[in-house]
C-alpha cells in the first residue's frame, strides 16, 4: 500500500562505485521492503560524473510507475575542501538530483575542513556522517538549509550522538540513512526509529527526522 510507505533513505551505493549490486537490484530491494524513497549516491571525486549519472538515470526509469521514488545522485568523497563547491556545481549540472558529501567520519581519513566546505557549498544538499561536528558547523547547516545525517553504517554511526545534539541545538534538519553497500544493509523504518532514539532524539524530533525533514529534502531535490 503506497500510503503506508514511510521509509526515506538518501544515501546508498551500487557496483558503479564500491557497492555490491546494480542500481536496479538496490531499487528493487527497496521497493520490495516497502521503502518510500531510495537515493543512490555513488562515490565521485573530481572526475566527470556524467557516465555514472546517466547509468543511474537509465535504470531509474524502470521504477517510474511504481510506488518507490528514486533519486539519482553522488557522494563527493575525499575532494579537497577548496574544490567541493565546484565539484557539487558540476555534479548538479551533470544531472544529480541530490548531492551529498562524505563527511569527517571517525572511520577513516577525510580532509579536515570537509564538513565546513560542504555546508558552505550552495549545491550540496546533505552532509553524510559528519563525525565530530562542531557547533559552528551545525549552525552553518541550519543557516544554509543543509541536512545532517545520522548514519546507520557501522563505525560511521559512532558520533550520531554528538551530531544529533548539535543539530538539535542549532535547529538543523536530521535524517537517518543506511549508507547501504548491499541491499541487505537497507534499514527498515523500525530500525531507523531506534537509531534516531539511540542518538538521543526526543519523540517529536524522531518524527521530524523520519518524516518531516525527509519530505523537506525531497522537495528541495525536486521530487516532493
Ligand atoms: Zn561516505
Ligand atoms: Zn556512502
Coordinates of C-alpha atoms and ligand atoms in Angstrom, one line a residue:
X1 CA 0.0 0.0 0.0
X2 CA 1.8 3.2 -1.2
X3 CA 0.3 5.2 1.7
X4 CA 2.0 3.1 4.3
X5 CA 5.4 3.6 2.8
X6 CA 7.3 5.8 5.3
X7 CA 11.0 4.9 4.9
X8 CA 13.1 7.6 3.2
X9 CA 16.8 6.8 2.6
X10 CA 19.0 9.4 0.9
X11 CA 22.3 7.5 0.9
X12 CA 23.3 4.2 -0.7
X13 CA 25.8 2.7 -3.1
X14 CA 25.9 0.4 -6.1
X15 CA 28.6 -1.5 -8.1
X16 CA 29.0 1.7 -10.0
X17 CA 31.3 2.7 -7.1
X18 CA 32.1 0.4 -4.1
X19 CA 28.6 -1.2 -3.6
X20 CA 27.9 -4.8 -4.4
X21 CA 24.8 -4.7 -6.6
X22 CA 23.3 -2.9 -9.6
X23 CA 21.1 0.2 -9.2
X24 CA 18.1 -2.0 -10.3
X25 CA 18.9 -4.6 -7.6
X26 CA 19.1 -1.8 -5.0
X27 CA 15.9 -0.1 -6.0
X28 CA 14.0 -3.4 -6.4
X29 CA 15.0 -4.4 -2.9
X30 CA 13.9 -1.1 -1.5
X31 CA 10.6 -1.3 -3.3
X32 CA 10.0 -4.8 -2.0
X33 CA 10.9 -3.8 1.5
X34 CA 8.3 -1.0 1.5
X35 CA 10.6 2.0 1.2
X36 CA 9.1 5.3 0.1
X37 CA 12.4 6.6 -1.3
X38 CA 15.9 5.4 -2.0
X39 CA 18.6 7.7 -3.3
X40 CA 21.6 6.1 -5.0
X41 CA 24.6 8.2 -4.3
X42 CA 27.8 6.6 -5.6
X43 CA 31.2 8.0 -4.8
X44 CA 32.8 10.5 -7.1
X45 CA 35.7 12.9 -6.6
X46 CA 36.7 15.4 -9.3
X47 CA 36.1 13.1 -12.3
X48 CA 33.2 13.7 -14.7
X49 CA 30.0 12.3 -13.0
X50 CA 28.0 12.2 -16.2
X51 CA 28.6 8.5 -17.1
X52 CA 27.6 7.4 -13.6
X53 CA 24.5 9.6 -13.5
X54 CA 23.4 8.6 -17.0
X55 CA 23.5 4.9 -16.0
X56 CA 21.6 5.6 -12.7
X57 CA 19.0 7.6 -14.7
X58 CA 18.6 4.9 -17.2
X59 CA 18.0 2.2 -14.6
X60 CA 15.7 4.6 -12.6
X61 CA 13.2 4.7 -15.5
X62 CA 12.1 1.1 -14.6
X63 CA 10.6 2.4 -11.4
X64 CA 8.7 5.4 -12.7
X65 CA 5.3 3.7 -12.4
X66 CA 5.9 2.0 -9.1
X67 CA 5.4 3.1 -5.5
X68 CA 9.1 3.8 -4.9
X69 CA 10.5 7.2 -5.5
X70 CA 14.1 7.1 -6.9
X71 CA 16.7 9.8 -6.6
X72 CA 20.0 9.7 -8.6
X73 CA 23.0 11.5 -7.1
X74 CA 26.6 11.4 -6.0
X75 CA 28.5 11.3 -2.7
X76 CA 31.5 13.7 -3.2
X77 CA 34.3 11.8 -1.4
X78 CA 37.8 13.0 -0.5
X79 CA 37.6 16.1 -2.6
X80 CA 39.9 18.8 -1.4
X81 CA 37.7 21.2 0.7
X82 CA 38.5 24.2 -1.5
X83 CA 37.1 22.4 -4.5
X84 CA 33.9 20.9 -3.0
X85 CA 31.7 23.8 -4.1
X86 CA 32.9 23.5 -7.7
X87 CA 32.5 19.7 -7.7
X88 CA 29.0 20.0 -6.4
X89 CA 28.1 22.5 -9.0
X90 CA 29.5 20.2 -11.8
X91 CA 27.6 17.2 -10.4
X92 CA 24.4 19.2 -10.4
X93 CA 24.9 20.3 -14.0
X94 CA 25.6 16.7 -14.9
X95 CA 22.1 15.7 -13.7
X96 CA 22.5 14.9 -10.0
X97 CA 19.1 15.2 -8.2
X98 CA 20.9 15.0 -4.8
X99 CA 24.4 15.9 -3.9
X100 CA 25.8 14.6 -0.7
X101 CA 29.3 14.9 0.8
X102 CA 31.3 12.2 2.6
X103 CA 31.8 14.0 5.9
X104 CA 34.5 13.8 8.5
X105 CA 33.7 10.3 9.9
X106 CA 36.0 8.8 12.6
X107 CA 36.3 5.7 10.4
X108 CA 38.9 6.9 8.0
X109 CA 40.9 10.0 7.0
X110 CA 38.8 12.7 5.4
X111 CA 40.4 16.1 4.7
X112 CA 39.8 18.4 7.7
X113 CA 37.6 21.3 6.6
X114 CA 35.4 19.0 4.5
X115 CA 32.3 19.4 6.8
X116 CA 32.6 23.2 6.7
X117 CA 33.2 23.4 2.9
X118 CA 30.2 21.1 2.3
X119 CA 27.9 23.1 4.5
X120 CA 29.0 26.3 2.8
X121 CA 28.6 25.0 -0.8
X122 CA 25.3 26.1 -2.5
X123 CA 24.8 22.9 -4.4
X124 CA 25.3 20.5 -1.5
X125 CA 22.1 19.0 0.0
X126 CA 23.2 16.7 2.7
X127 CA 26.4 16.1 4.8
X128 CA 26.8 12.4 5.4
X129 CA 28.4 11.0 8.7
X130 CA 29.8 14.3 9.9
X131 CA 31.9 12.8 12.7
X132 CA 32.7 15.3 15.4
X133 CA 30.5 18.0 14.0
X134 CA 31.4 21.4 15.5
X135 CA 28.7 23.7 17.0
X136 CA 29.8 26.3 14.4
X137 CA 29.2 23.9 11.5
X138 CA 25.8 22.8 12.9
X139 CA 24.8 26.4 12.9
X140 CA 26.1 26.8 9.4
X141 CA 23.9 23.8 8.4
X142 CA 20.9 25.5 9.9
X143 CA 21.6 28.9 8.2
X144 CA 22.2 27.3 4.8
X145 CA 19.3 24.8 5.0
X146 CA 21.6 21.7 4.8
X147 CA 20.6 18.4 6.1
X148 CA 22.8 16.4 8.5
X149 CA 22.9 12.6 8.6
X150 CA 22.6 10.1 11.4
X151 CA 24.3 7.1 9.9
X152 CA 23.1 3.5 10.2
X153 CA 26.5 2.3 9.0
X154 CA 28.9 0.6 11.4
X155 CA 31.6 3.0 12.6
X156 CA 30.2 6.0 10.8
X157 CA 27.4 6.0 13.4
X158 CA 29.8 6.3 16.4
X159 CA 29.2 10.0 16.5
X160 CA 25.5 10.0 15.9
X161 CA 25.0 11.3 19.5
X162 CA 27.1 14.5 19.0
X163 CA 25.7 15.1 15.6
X164 CA 22.1 14.8 16.9
X165 CA 22.8 17.1 19.9
X166 CA 24.5 19.8 17.9
X167 CA 21.9 19.6 15.1
X168 CA 19.0 19.9 17.5
X169 CA 20.7 22.8 19.4
X170 CA 21.3 24.7 16.1
X171 CA 17.9 23.9 14.6
X172 CA 19.3 21.9 11.6
X173 CA 17.5 19.1 9.9
X174 CA 18.5 15.5 10.5
X175 CA 17.7 12.3 8.5
X176 CA 18.6 8.6 9.2
X177 CA 20.4 7.0 6.2
X178 CA 21.6 3.4 5.7
X179 CA 24.7 4.1 3.6
X180 CA 24.0 0.6 2.3
X181 CA 26.6 -1.0 0.1
X182 CA 24.4 -4.2 -0.2
X183 CA 20.6 -4.4 -0.3
X184 CA 20.7 -6.4 3.0
X185 CA 22.0 -3.3 4.6
X186 CA 19.0 -1.2 3.8
X187 CA 17.5 0.0 7.1
X188 CA 13.8 -0.6 7.7
X189 CA 11.6 2.0 9.4
X190 CA 11.6 0.5 12.8
X191 CA 15.4 0.3 13.0
X192 CA 15.7 3.9 11.7
X193 CA 13.4 5.0 14.5
X194 CA 15.6 3.2 17.0
X195 CA 18.8 4.7 15.6
X196 CA 17.2 8.2 15.9
X197 CA 16.2 7.4 19.5
X198 CA 19.6 5.9 20.3
X199 CA 21.2 9.2 19.1
X200 CA 19.2 10.9 21.9
X201 CA 16.4 12.5 19.9
X202 CA 13.2 13.2 21.8
X203 CA 9.9 11.7 20.3
X204 CA 9.0 14.8 18.3
X205 CA 12.5 15.1 16.9
X206 CA 12.4 11.4 15.9
X207 CA 9.2 12.0 13.9
X208 CA 10.8 15.0 12.3
X209 CA 14.0 13.1 11.4
X210 CA 11.9 10.2 9.9
X211 CA 9.2 12.2 8.1
X212 CA 9.4 16.0 8.3
X213 CA 13.0 16.5 7.3
X214 CA 12.9 13.8 4.6
X215 CA 9.9 15.4 3.0
X216 CA 11.5 18.9 3.0
X217 CA 14.7 17.4 1.5
X218 CA 12.7 15.6 -1.2
X219 CA 11.0 18.8 -2.1
X220 CA 14.4 20.5 -2.3
X221 CA 15.5 17.7 -4.7
X222 CA 12.5 18.5 -6.9
X223 CA 10.6 15.3 -6.2
X224 CA 8.4 16.3 -3.2
Ligands
LIG1 ZN1 30.5 8.3 3.0
LIG2 ZN1 28.4 6.4 1.4

